[in-house]
Amino acid sequence: MTAPATPSAASRIAVVTGASSGIGAATARQLAAAGYRVVLTARRKDRIEALAEEINAAGHSATAYTLDVTDRAAVDEFATAFRTIGVLVNNAGGALGTDPVATGAPEDWRRMYETNVIGTLNMTQALLPALTASGDGTVVVVSSTAGHATYEGGAGYVAAKHGAHVLAETLRLEIVGQPVRVIEIAPGMVKTDEFSLNRFGGDEEKAAKVYEGVAEPLTADDVADTIAWAVTRPSHVNVDLLVLRPRAQASNTKVHREL
Ligand SMILES: NC(=O)c1ccc[n+]([C@@H]2O[C@H](COP(=O)([O-])OP(=O)(O)OC[C@H]3O[C@@H](n4cnc5c(N)ncnc54)[C@H](OP(=O)(O)O)[C@@H]3O)[C@@H](O)[C@H]2O)c1
């Protein structure tokens, strides 16, 4: 069995986007516990500051930096703080609506592309020099099973997550030979507090229906555990793509519900 790798001094910093809730917050906690100095970023300052306090109180190391990943000038300014970093987890993202192609709002499609794809592009471009300078960098892209297959009512999100998948796959081709791994984590159904609520514009009933009768949807911790596992493999091991779903979900459209 391969033991988890301990980060070297140059690669000890891990930047996590969307660390104010769900998968990002859980990932920050797990990477901190694995020995990384985590930099928590998201738009909600109070949430990331509270999480940084919690992580520091547990004897690990975290700082919070308020950042909108779609704001390129702000991302570039953020990146000037780092000469080297070990890990960038591109987790910020999400879905808006479940309208069919015939009636979906172009503005929702644009926002999903901006956050899930351009946000990931902004962060990756800005931090790639620091990841390379560490001599042992890792870029993680949290895509989705929506990045690999479509479903009715999902086209805007599916298109955006296909974009995130293609970004990861192409970057891996382009930087081969440099000391940076590119890992894509593609989760299926994960029950987090805000993902479905945001998708349905705050409608709690519609959000709850997504998980109705599903015995055990994945949790944020399940996904964070997978991210931390992939990141802590020895440097020469690149987990290209890891797809994870709950046992009750066989595909994006085939879900077992006990109703
Ligand atoms: N839940 C699922 O079923 C599922 C499945 C597959 C993939 N995913 C993907 O996993 C990631 C995390 O999802 P989650 O379930 O943890 O959802 P979540 O709790 O809604 O988390 C989304 C995070 O993204 C941040 N964010 C959104 N827009 C941003 C922006 N413009 N700039 C910076 N941060 C931004 C949010 O923070 P602020 O609002 O504070 O900025 C929040 O921390 C997303 O990329 C999502 O698409 C989720």
CSV table of N, CA and C and ligand atoms in Angstrom, one decimal, residues 17-26 41-48 66-71 90-95 111 114-116 119-120 123 141-146 157 161 185-199 210-211 218 220 223 227 244 249, ligand 1:
chain,number,residue,atom,x,y,z
A,17,THR,N,-10.6,27.1,-4.0
A,17,THR,CA,-11.7,28.1,-4.3
A,17,THR,C,-13.0,27.5,-3.9
A,18,GLY,N,-14.0,28.4,-3.6
A,18,GLY,CA,-15.3,28.0,-3.2
A,18,GLY,C,-15.2,27.3,-1.8
A,19,ALA,N,-14.3,27.8,-0.9
A,19,ALA,CA,-14.1,27.2,0.4
A,19,ALA,C,-15.1,27.6,1.4
A,20,SER,N,-16.1,28.4,1.0
A,20,SER,CA,-17.1,28.9,2.0
A,20,SER,C,-18.2,27.9,2.3
A,21,SER,N,-18.3,26.8,1.6
A,21,SER,CA,-19.4,25.9,1.9
A,21,SER,C,-19.1,24.5,1.2
A,22,GLY,N,-19.9,23.5,1.5
A,22,GLY,CA,-19.9,22.2,0.8
A,22,GLY,C,-18.5,21.6,0.6
A,23,ILE,N,-18.3,21.2,-0.6
A,23,ILE,CA,-17.1,20.4,-1.0
A,23,ILE,C,-15.8,21.2,-0.7
A,24,GLY,N,-15.8,22.5,-1.0
A,24,GLY,CA,-14.6,23.3,-0.9
A,24,GLY,C,-14.2,23.4,0.6
A,25,ALA,N,-15.2,23.6,1.5
A,25,ALA,CA,-14.9,23.7,2.9
A,25,ALA,C,-14.4,22.4,3.4
A,26,ALA,N,-15.0,21.3,3.0
A,26,ALA,CA,-14.6,20.0,3.5
A,26,ALA,C,-13.2,19.7,3.0
A,41,THR,N,-10.5,30.6,-0.3
A,41,THR,CA,-11.1,31.7,-1.1
A,41,THR,C,-12.5,31.5,-1.4
A,42,ALA,N,-13.3,32.5,-1.5
A,42,ALA,CA,-14.7,32.5,-1.9
A,42,ALA,C,-15.1,34.0,-1.8
A,43,ARG,N,-16.4,34.2,-2.2
A,43,ARG,CA,-16.9,35.6,-2.1
A,43,ARG,C,-17.4,36.0,-0.7
A,44,ARG,N,-17.9,35.0,0.1
A,44,ARG,CA,-18.4,35.3,1.4
A,44,ARG,C,-17.3,35.3,2.5
A,45,LYS,N,-16.9,36.5,2.8
A,45,LYS,CA,-15.7,36.7,3.7
A,45,LYS,C,-16.0,36.1,5.1
A,46,ASP,N,-17.2,36.3,5.6
A,46,ASP,CA,-17.5,35.8,7.0
A,46,ASP,C,-17.3,34.3,7.1
A,47,ARG,N,-17.8,33.6,6.0
A,47,ARG,CA,-17.7,32.2,6.1
A,47,ARG,C,-16.3,31.6,6.0
A,48,ILE,N,-15.5,32.2,5.1
A,48,ILE,CA,-14.1,31.7,5.0
A,48,ILE,C,-13.3,32.1,6.2
A,66,THR,N,-10.8,36.9,0.4
A,66,THR,CA,-12.1,37.1,-0.3
A,66,THR,C,-11.8,37.2,-1.8
A,67,LEU,N,-12.4,36.4,-2.6
A,67,LEU,CA,-12.1,36.4,-4.0
A,67,LEU,C,-13.2,35.9,-4.9
A,68,ASP,N,-13.6,36.6,-6.0
A,68,ASP,CA,-14.5,36.2,-7.0
A,68,ASP,C,-13.7,35.6,-8.1
A,69,VAL,N,-13.8,34.3,-8.4
A,69,VAL,CA,-12.9,33.7,-9.4
A,69,VAL,C,-13.2,34.3,-10.8
A,70,THR,N,-14.3,34.9,-11.0
A,70,THR,CA,-14.6,35.5,-12.4
A,70,THR,C,-14.0,36.9,-12.6
A,71,ASP,N,-13.4,37.4,-11.5
A,71,ASP,CA,-12.9,38.8,-11.6
A,71,ASP,C,-11.4,38.6,-11.9
A,90,ASN,N,-9.6,23.9,-7.9
A,90,ASN,CA,-10.6,24.7,-8.6
A,90,ASN,C,-12.0,24.0,-8.3
A,91,ASN,N,-12.6,24.5,-7.2
A,91,ASN,CA,-13.9,23.9,-6.8
A,91,ASN,C,-15.0,24.9,-7.0
A,92,ALA,N,-14.8,26.2,-7.0
A,92,ALA,CA,-15.9,27.2,-7.1
A,92,ALA,C,-16.7,26.9,-8.3
A,93,GLY,N,-18.0,26.9,-8.2
A,93,GLY,CA,-18.9,26.6,-9.3
A,93,GLY,C,-20.3,26.3,-8.9
A,94,GLY,N,-21.0,25.8,-9.8
A,94,GLY,CA,-22.4,25.4,-9.5
A,94,GLY,C,-23.3,25.5,-10.7
A,95,ALA,N,-24.6,25.2,-10.4
A,95,ALA,CA,-25.6,25.1,-11.5
A,95,ALA,C,-26.7,26.1,-11.2
A,111,ARG,N,-23.6,32.7,-16.9
A,111,ARG,CA,-23.1,32.7,-15.5
A,111,ARG,C,-22.4,31.4,-15.2
A,114,GLU,N,-19.1,31.3,-17.0
A,114,GLU,CA,-18.2,32.2,-16.3
A,114,GLU,C,-17.6,31.6,-15.0
A,115,THR,N,-18.4,31.0,-14.2
A,115,THR,CA,-17.9,30.5,-12.9
A,115,THR,C,-17.2,29.2,-13.1
A,116,ASN,N,-17.8,28.2,-13.7
A,116,ASN,CA,-17.2,26.9,-13.8
A,116,ASN,C,-16.0,26.8,-14.7
A,119,GLY,N,-13.7,30.9,-14.5
A,119,GLY,CA,-13.2,31.0,-13.1
A,119,GLY,C,-12.0,30.0,-13.0
A,120,THR,N,-12.2,28.8,-13.4
A,120,THR,CA,-11.1,27.8,-13.4
A,120,THR,C,-9.9,28.2,-14.2
A,123,MET,N,-8.0,31.2,-12.4
A,123,MET,CA,-7.2,30.8,-11.3
A,123,MET,C,-6.0,29.9,-11.8
A,141,VAL,N,-9.2,20.0,-10.7
A,141,VAL,CA,-10.5,20.6,-11.3
A,141,VAL,C,-11.6,19.7,-10.8
A,142,VAL,N,-12.5,20.4,-10.0
A,142,VAL,CA,-13.7,19.7,-9.6
A,142,VAL,C,-14.8,19.9,-10.7
A,143,SER,N,-14.9,18.9,-11.5
A,143,SER,CA,-15.9,19.0,-12.6
A,143,SER,C,-17.2,18.4,-12.1
A,144,SER,N,-17.6,17.3,-12.7
A,144,SER,CA,-18.9,16.7,-12.3
A,144,SER,C,-19.1,15.5,-13.3
A,145,THR,N,-20.0,14.6,-12.9
A,145,THR,CA,-20.5,13.6,-13.9
A,145,THR,C,-21.2,14.3,-15.1
A,146,ALA,N,-21.7,15.6,-14.8
A,146,ALA,CA,-22.3,16.4,-15.8
A,146,ALA,C,-21.2,16.8,-16.9
A,157,TYR,N,-25.6,23.6,-17.5
A,157,TYR,CA,-24.6,23.1,-16.5
A,157,TYR,C,-23.7,22.0,-17.2
A,161,LYS,N,-19.7,22.2,-17.5
A,161,LYS,CA,-18.8,21.2,-16.9
A,161,LYS,C,-18.0,20.4,-17.9
A,185,ILE,N,-11.6,15.6,-10.7
A,185,ILE,CA,-12.5,14.9,-9.8
A,185,ILE,C,-14.0,15.1,-10.3
A,186,ALA,N,-14.7,14.1,-10.7
A,186,ALA,CA,-16.0,14.2,-11.2
A,186,ALA,C,-17.0,13.5,-10.3
A,187,PRO,N,-17.7,14.3,-9.4
A,187,PRO,CA,-18.7,13.7,-8.5
A,187,PRO,C,-20.0,13.6,-9.2
A,188,GLY,N,-20.8,12.6,-8.8
A,188,GLY,CA,-22.2,12.5,-9.2
A,188,GLY,C,-23.0,13.3,-8.1
A,189,MET,N,-24.1,12.6,-7.6
A,189,MET,CA,-25.0,13.3,-6.7
A,189,MET,C,-24.3,13.5,-5.3
A,190,VAL,N,-24.1,14.8,-4.9
A,190,VAL,CA,-23.6,15.1,-3.6
A,190,VAL,C,-24.6,15.9,-2.8
A,191,LYS,N,-25.0,15.5,-1.7
A,191,LYS,CA,-25.9,16.3,-0.9
A,191,LYS,C,-25.2,17.4,-0.1
A,192,THR,N,-25.1,18.6,-0.6
A,192,THR,CA,-24.5,19.7,0.1
A,192,THR,C,-25.6,20.7,0.5
A,193,ASP,N,-25.3,21.6,1.4
A,193,ASP,CA,-26.4,22.5,1.9
A,193,ASP,C,-26.9,23.4,0.8
A,194,GLU,N,-26.0,23.8,-0.1
A,194,GLU,CA,-26.4,25.0,-1.0
A,194,GLU,C,-26.5,24.7,-2.5
A,195,PHE,N,-25.9,23.6,-2.9
A,195,PHE,CA,-25.8,23.4,-4.4
A,195,PHE,C,-27.2,23.4,-5.0
A,196,SER,N,-28.1,22.5,-4.6
A,196,SER,CA,-29.4,22.5,-5.2
A,196,SER,C,-30.3,23.7,-4.9
A,197,LEU,N,-30.1,24.2,-3.7
A,197,LEU,CA,-30.8,25.4,-3.3
A,197,LEU,C,-30.4,26.6,-4.3
A,198,ASN,N,-29.2,26.7,-4.6
A,198,ASN,CA,-28.8,27.7,-5.6
A,198,ASN,C,-29.3,27.4,-6.9
A,199,ARG,N,-29.3,26.1,-7.3
A,199,ARG,CA,-29.8,25.8,-8.6
A,199,ARG,C,-31.3,26.1,-8.8
A,210,VAL,N,-34.4,16.7,-5.1
A,210,VAL,CA,-33.3,16.1,-5.8
A,210,VAL,C,-32.8,14.8,-5.1
A,211,TYR,N,-32.8,14.9,-3.8
A,211,TYR,CA,-32.3,13.8,-3.0
A,211,TYR,C,-33.3,12.8,-2.4
A,218,LEU,N,-23.8,11.1,-1.9
A,218,LEU,CA,-22.4,11.4,-1.4
A,218,LEU,C,-22.5,12.7,-0.5
A,220,ALA,N,-20.2,16.0,1.2
A,220,ALA,CA,-19.0,16.9,0.9
A,220,ALA,C,-17.7,16.2,1.4
A,223,VAL,N,-16.3,13.6,-1.1
A,223,VAL,CA,-15.6,14.1,-2.2
A,223,VAL,C,-14.3,14.7,-1.8
A,227,ILE,N,-10.5,13.9,-3.1
A,227,ILE,CA,-9.5,15.0,-3.5
A,227,ILE,C,-8.2,14.8,-2.7
A,244,LEU,N,-16.9,9.6,-9.1
A,244,LEU,CA,-17.5,9.0,-7.9
A,244,LEU,C,-18.9,9.3,-7.8
A,249,GLN,N,-26.8,5.6,-7.4
A,249,GLN,CA,-26.8,6.3,-8.7
A,249,GLN,C,-26.0,5.6,-9.7
B,1,LIG,N1,-23.3,19.0,-5.1
B,1,LIG,C1,-23.3,18.3,-6.1
B,1,LIG,O1,-24.2,17.4,-6.4
B,1,LIG,C2,-22.1,18.4,-7.1
B,1,LIG,C3,-21.9,17.3,-8.0
B,1,LIG,C4,-20.8,17.4,-8.9
B,1,LIG,C5,-20.0,18.5,-8.9
B,1,LIG,N2,-20.3,19.5,-8.0
B,1,LIG,C6,-19.4,20.7,-8.1
B,1,LIG,O2,-18.6,20.8,-6.9
B,1,LIG,C7,-18.3,22.2,-6.7
B,1,LIG,C8,-18.8,22.5,-5.2
B,1,LIG,O3,-20.2,22.2,-5.1
B,1,LIG,P1,-20.9,22.2,-3.7
B,1,LIG,O4,-21.9,21.1,-3.8
B,1,LIG,O5,-20.0,22.2,-2.6
B,1,LIG,O6,-21.8,23.5,-3.8
B,1,LIG,P2,-21.8,24.8,-2.9
B,1,LIG,O7,-21.9,24.5,-1.5
B,1,LIG,O8,-22.9,25.7,-3.6
B,1,LIG,O9,-20.4,25.5,-3.2
B,1,LIG,C9,-20.1,26.3,-4.3
B,1,LIG,C10,-18.9,27.2,-3.8
B,1,LIG,O10,-18.5,28.0,-4.9
B,1,LIG,C11,-18.3,29.3,-4.5
B,1,LIG,N3,-18.5,30.2,-5.6
B,1,LIG,C12,-19.6,30.3,-6.5
B,1,LIG,N4,-19.4,31.3,-7.4
B,1,LIG,C13,-18.2,31.8,-7.1
B,1,LIG,C14,-17.4,32.9,-7.7
B,1,LIG,N5,-17.8,33.6,-8.7
B,1,LIG,N6,-16.2,33.2,-7.1
B,1,LIG,C15,-15.7,32.5,-6.1
B,1,LIG,N7,-16.4,31.4,-5.5
B,1,LIG,C16,-17.6,31.1,-6.0
B,1,LIG,C17,-19.3,29.5,-3.4
B,1,LIG,O11,-18.9,30.5,-2.5
B,1,LIG,P3,-19.4,32.0,-2.4
B,1,LIG,O12,-20.8,32.0,-2.7
B,1,LIG,O13,-19.1,32.4,-1.0
B,1,LIG,O14,-18.5,32.8,-3.4
B,1,LIG,C18,-19.3,28.2,-2.7
B,1,LIG,O15,-18.3,28.1,-1.7
B,1,LIG,C19,-19.0,23.0,-7.8
B,1,LIG,O16,-18.1,23.2,-8.8
B,1,LIG,C20,-20.1,22.1,-8.2
B,1,LIG,O17,-20.5,22.3,-9.6
B,1,LIG,C21,-21.3,19.5,-7.1
